[in-house]
Tab-separated table of C-alpha atoms and ligand atoms in Angstrom:
chain	number	residue	atom	x	y	z
A	11	MET	CA	37.104	-86.831	104.261
A	12	TYR	CA	36.383	-86.430	100.566
A	13	THR	CA	33.079	-88.254	100.801
A	14	GLY	CA	32.079	-86.161	103.825
A	15	PHE	CA	32.846	-82.900	102.111
A	16	LYS	CA	31.140	-84.058	98.965
A	17	HIS	CA	27.884	-84.815	100.834
A	18	LEU	CA	28.092	-81.556	102.756
A	19	HIS	CA	28.675	-79.587	99.533
A	20	SER	CA	25.795	-81.390	97.853
A	21	THR	CA	23.434	-80.731	100.781
A	22	LEU	CA	24.513	-77.096	101.225
A	23	ALA	CA	23.586	-76.606	97.540
A	24	TYR	CA	19.889	-77.077	98.617
A	25	VAL	CA	20.356	-74.824	101.605
A	26	LEU	CA	21.919	-72.089	99.437
A	27	LEU	CA	19.329	-72.281	96.659
A	28	ALA	CA	16.508	-72.135	99.278
A	29	GLY	CA	18.190	-69.333	101.301
A	30	LEU	CA	18.870	-67.265	98.206
A	31	LEU	CA	15.387	-67.764	96.897
A	32	ILE	CA	13.809	-66.687	100.141
A	33	SER	CA	16.031	-63.574	100.293
A	34	ILE	CA	15.177	-62.732	96.710
A	35	VAL	CA	11.405	-63.195	97.090
A	36	TYR	CA	11.425	-61.193	100.352
A	37	VAL	CA	13.333	-58.171	98.882
A	38	LEU	CA	11.238	-58.389	95.736
A	39	PHE	CA	8.061	-57.868	97.682
A	40	ALA	CA	9.609	-55.278	99.948
A	41	TYR	CA	10.776	-53.419	96.827
A	42	LEU	CA	7.373	-53.668	95.085
A	43	GLN	CA	5.385	-52.657	98.197
A	44	ASN	CA	7.840	-49.955	99.244
A	45	LYS	CA	8.450	-51.612	102.597
A	46	ALA	CA	11.451	-51.205	104.861
A	47	TYR	CA	14.733	-53.000	104.086
A	48	ASN	CA	15.151	-56.107	106.267
A	49	ARG	CA	18.947	-56.688	106.604
A	50	LYS	CA	18.393	-60.106	108.269
A	51	MET	CA	16.515	-61.418	105.221
A	52	ALA	CA	19.470	-60.459	102.942
A	53	LEU	CA	21.947	-61.928	105.508
A	54	LEU	CA	20.264	-65.310	105.074
A	55	GLY	CA	21.443	-65.602	101.447
A	56	LEU	CA	24.830	-64.144	102.294
A	57	ILE	CA	25.584	-66.655	105.103
A	58	CYS	CA	24.463	-69.655	102.985
A	59	ALA	CA	26.752	-68.448	100.206
A	60	HIS	CA	29.740	-67.965	102.437
A	61	LEU	CA	29.241	-71.397	104.062
A	62	GLN	CA	29.148	-73.083	100.642
A	63	LEU	CA	32.221	-71.119	99.602
A	64	VAL	CA	34.288	-72.470	102.460
A	65	VAL	CA	33.147	-76.091	101.786
A	66	GLY	CA	33.646	-75.547	97.999
A	67	LEU	CA	37.161	-74.374	98.519
A	68	ALA	CA	37.947	-77.374	100.719
A	69	ILE	CA	36.462	-79.839	98.250
A	70	TYR	CA	38.384	-78.237	95.419
A	71	PHE	CA	41.650	-79.421	97.002
A	72	VAL	CA	40.593	-82.905	98.109
A	73	SER	CA	38.450	-84.005	95.209
A	74	PRO	CA	40.019	-85.740	92.189
A	75	LEU	CA	37.720	-83.522	90.060
A	76	GLY	CA	39.064	-80.268	91.528
A	77	ILE	CA	42.659	-78.984	91.197
A	78	LYS	CA	43.937	-82.510	90.766
A	79	GLY	CA	41.802	-82.799	87.609
A	80	ALA	CA	43.209	-79.686	85.994
A	81	SER	CA	45.308	-80.165	82.881
A	82	GLY	CA	45.540	-79.106	79.304
A	83	GLU	CA	43.980	-82.380	78.304
A	84	ALA	CA	41.139	-81.970	80.747
A	85	MET	CA	40.459	-78.558	79.145
A	86	LYS	CA	39.155	-80.417	76.097
A	87	ILE	CA	36.686	-82.553	78.097
A	88	SER	CA	33.538	-80.639	78.950
A	89	THR	CA	32.689	-82.443	82.248
A	90	ALA	CA	36.255	-82.236	83.555
A	91	ARG	CA	36.444	-78.541	82.550
A	92	LEU	CA	33.173	-77.887	84.367
A	93	TYR	CA	34.501	-79.313	87.647
A	94	PHE	CA	38.044	-77.867	87.804
A	95	LEU	CA	37.351	-74.528	86.080
A	96	GLU	CA	33.860	-73.372	85.124
A	97	HIS	CA	31.974	-74.410	88.234
A	98	PRO	CA	34.466	-73.080	90.828
A	99	LEU	CA	35.091	-69.820	88.881
A	100	MET	CA	31.416	-69.070	88.194
A	101	MET	CA	30.367	-69.894	91.807
A	102	LEU	CA	33.135	-67.637	93.096
A	103	ILE	CA	31.960	-64.790	90.879
A	104	ALA	CA	28.342	-65.342	92.136
A	105	ILE	CA	29.358	-65.341	95.799
A	106	VAL	CA	31.364	-62.124	95.271
A	107	LEU	CA	28.272	-60.531	93.682
A	108	ILE	CA	26.110	-61.573	96.621
A	109	THR	CA	28.668	-60.122	99.058
A	110	VAL	CA	28.966	-56.869	97.095
A	111	GLY	CA	25.158	-56.509	96.883
A	112	TYR	CA	24.830	-57.038	100.605
A	113	SER	CA	27.645	-54.652	101.467
A	114	LYS	CA	26.324	-51.908	99.092
A	115	ALA	CA	22.788	-52.225	100.612
A	116	LYS	CA	24.260	-51.851	104.087
A	117	LYS	CA	25.766	-48.454	103.139
A	118	LEU	CA	22.709	-47.109	101.432
A	119	THR	CA	19.992	-45.294	103.431
A	120	VAL	CA	16.871	-45.417	101.206
A	121	ALA	CA	14.945	-48.585	101.659
A	122	LYS	CA	13.771	-48.804	98.050
A	123	LYS	CA	17.447	-48.588	96.866
A	124	GLN	CA	18.572	-51.152	99.461
A	125	ASN	CA	15.932	-53.632	98.362
A	126	GLY	CA	16.565	-52.973	94.646
A	127	THR	CA	20.309	-53.466	95.098
A	128	VAL	CA	20.032	-56.782	96.877
A	129	LEU	CA	17.400	-57.889	94.453
A	130	ALA	CA	19.596	-57.171	91.385
A	131	PHE	CA	22.844	-58.607	92.757
A	132	TYR	CA	21.239	-61.764	94.243
A	133	LEU	CA	19.192	-62.395	91.109
A	134	ILE	CA	22.230	-62.224	88.807
A	135	ALA	CA	24.146	-64.459	91.203
A	136	LEU	CA	21.293	-66.986	91.246
A	137	ILE	CA	21.273	-67.134	87.453
A	138	LEU	CA	25.061	-67.650	87.369
A	139	ILE	CA	24.797	-70.386	90.055
A	140	LEU	CA	22.101	-72.145	88.122
A	141	SER	CA	24.157	-71.965	84.924
A	142	ARG	CA	27.054	-74.010	86.344
A	143	ILE	CA	25.507	-76.572	88.768
A	144	PRO	CA	26.549	-80.033	87.584
A	145	TRP	CA	22.931	-80.992	86.750
A	146	HIS	CA	23.962	-84.423	85.358
A	147	VAL	CA	24.745	-85.617	88.863
A	148	TRP	CA	22.745	-83.270	91.160
A	149	PRO	CA	20.262	-83.648	92.864
A	150	ALA	CA	20.436	-87.400	91.971
A	151	GLY	CA	24.094	-87.421	92.937
A	152	LEU	CA	23.254	-86.915	96.566
A	153	ALA	CA	23.059	-90.725	97.055
A	154	GLY	CA	26.420	-91.410	95.561
B	214	HEM	C1	36.498	-68.147	102.556
B	214	HEM	C2	35.794	-67.748	103.538
B	214	HEM	C3	35.045	-66.395	103.628
B	214	HEM	C4	35.387	-65.214	103.014
B	214	HEM	C5	36.459	-64.912	102.019
B	214	HEM	C6	34.391	-64.258	103.460
B	214	HEM	C7	34.316	-62.893	103.110
B	214	HEM	C8	33.403	-61.952	103.555
B	214	HEM	C9	33.341	-60.577	103.085
B	214	HEM	C10	34.260	-59.953	102.097
B	214	HEM	C11	32.308	-60.010	103.711
B	214	HEM	C12	31.789	-58.561	103.540
B	214	HEM	C13	31.715	-57.778	104.747
B	214	HEM	C14	31.005	-56.466	104.471
B	214	HEM	O1	31.339	-55.714	103.598
B	214	HEM	O2	29.948	-56.184	105.141
B	214	HEM	C15	31.705	-61.026	104.597
B	214	HEM	C16	30.627	-60.843	105.437
B	214	HEM	C17	30.042	-61.810	106.212
B	214	HEM	N1	30.414	-63.142	106.254
B	214	HEM	FE1	31.910	-63.998	105.287
B	214	HEM	N2	33.518	-64.856	104.349
B	214	HEM	C18	33.866	-66.177	104.427
B	214	HEM	C19	33.293	-67.152	105.246
B	214	HEM	C20	32.237	-66.955	106.028
B	214	HEM	C21	31.590	-67.996	106.853
B	214	HEM	C22	32.072	-69.481	107.004
B	214	HEM	C23	30.528	-67.393	107.527
B	214	HEM	C24	29.557	-68.024	108.524
B	214	HEM	C25	28.756	-68.914	108.227
B	214	HEM	C26	30.464	-66.042	107.088
B	214	HEM	C27	29.527	-65.108	107.501
B	214	HEM	C28	29.531	-63.765	107.139
B	214	HEM	C29	28.604	-62.797	107.696
B	214	HEM	C30	27.484	-63.065	108.710
B	214	HEM	C31	28.884	-61.593	107.056
B	214	HEM	C32	28.146	-60.284	107.247
B	214	HEM	C33	28.577	-59.426	108.305
B	214	HEM	C34	27.773	-58.101	108.153
B	214	HEM	O3	26.583	-58.046	108.552
B	214	HEM	O4	28.286	-57.178	107.660
B	214	HEM	N3	31.499	-65.770	106.140
B	214	HEM	N4	32.449	-62.166	104.486
B	215	HEM	C1	27.292	-71.148	94.793
B	215	HEM	C2	27.945	-72.075	95.407
B	215	HEM	C3	28.056	-73.516	94.951
B	215	HEM	C4	27.041	-74.399	94.666
B	215	HEM	C5	25.508	-74.210	94.689
B	215	HEM	C6	27.694	-75.655	94.275
B	215	HEM	C7	27.022	-76.831	93.950
B	215	HEM	C8	27.655	-78.058	93.651
B	215	HEM	C9	26.967	-79.238	93.360
B	215	HEM	C10	25.394	-79.466	93.389
B	215	HEM	C11	27.852	-80.221	93.124
B	215	HEM	C12	27.638	-81.736	92.788
B	215	HEM	C13	27.693	-82.487	94.059
B	215	HEM	C14	27.317	-83.934	93.809
B	215	HEM	O1	28.114	-84.634	93.086
B	215	HEM	O2	26.293	-84.370	94.303
B	215	HEM	C15	29.194	-79.568	93.231
B	215	HEM	C16	30.422	-80.212	93.033
B	215	HEM	C17	31.689	-79.582	93.150
B	215	HEM	N1	31.869	-78.313	93.588
B	215	HEM	FE1	30.511	-76.899	93.992
B	215	HEM	N2	29.066	-75.484	94.407
B	215	HEM	C18	29.299	-74.202	94.741
B	215	HEM	C19	30.576	-73.598	94.994
B	215	HEM	C20	31.778	-74.177	94.710
B	215	HEM	C21	33.038	-73.581	94.890
B	215	HEM	C22	33.265	-72.136	95.359
B	215	HEM	C23	34.030	-74.477	94.604
B	215	HEM	C24	35.473	-74.438	94.603
B	215	HEM	C25	36.221	-73.345	94.761
B	215	HEM	C26	33.303	-75.736	94.234
B	215	HEM	C27	33.888	-76.912	93.838
B	215	HEM	C28	33.232	-78.055	93.523
B	215	HEM	C29	33.897	-79.329	93.102
B	215	HEM	C30	35.438	-79.545	92.983
B	215	HEM	C31	32.910	-80.249	92.877
B	215	HEM	C32	33.098	-81.718	92.434
B	215	HEM	C33	33.139	-82.595	93.692
B	215	HEM	C34	33.270	-84.040	93.358
B	215	HEM	O3	32.316	-84.676	92.873
B	215	HEM	O4	34.409	-84.595	93.546
B	215	HEM	N3	31.954	-75.554	94.391
B	215	HEM	N4	28.999	-78.237	93.575
């Protein structure tokens, strides 16, 4: 089960990065060209994020690197700290930002503001995500 979740989480990372980028580029152009807000294009990034959240939470409890790897000693080891603390926490914050951005935009009525809101929240989330991906194993880690 662990291996299955790990591969799924690793693959969904591509799906999320692609989905988020498509959402961001779309709302960026809509914002710049004063076009209508397209909720479905923002929904793409949101769904990818929620899917990865569920799988991430599952992997956190089955992986030896997740909750089982948490200890005071592990706190001093940067790779261990990344997996049991920094990565899950930062990804959680990013996914909350995506959800808040999407929800705020849903309540607004002016297209320019809707596009701007999604753009800002999704962009910050993307930066946070990129900051805590375990780059030393991914994408190369997909095989292992
Ligand atoms: C731990 C699991 C999850 C949590 C805590 C969560 C939480 C949330 C929250 C707080 C919202 C905001 C609703 C709003 O204000 O509009 C939301 C919306 C949404 N979630 Fe999730 N979610 C989870 C899993 C999933 C999964 C697995 C999917 C499907 C792939 C999903 C799909 C959606 C969709 C489509 C919406 C947007 C609905 C709309 O258009 O307003 N979520 N979720
Ligand atoms: C923005 C969403 C997320 C992205 C893009 C992401 C991405 C990744 C990537 C690329 C890996 C490396 C996989 C590999 O070894 O090939 C990984 C590992 C891991 N992630 Fe996430 N993740 C996300 C959210 C989460 C969340 C919310 C949690 C937990 C609450 C989590 C927990 C973990 C754990 C424990 C590992 C280590 C798995 C292992 O090798 O045993 N992730 N993540």
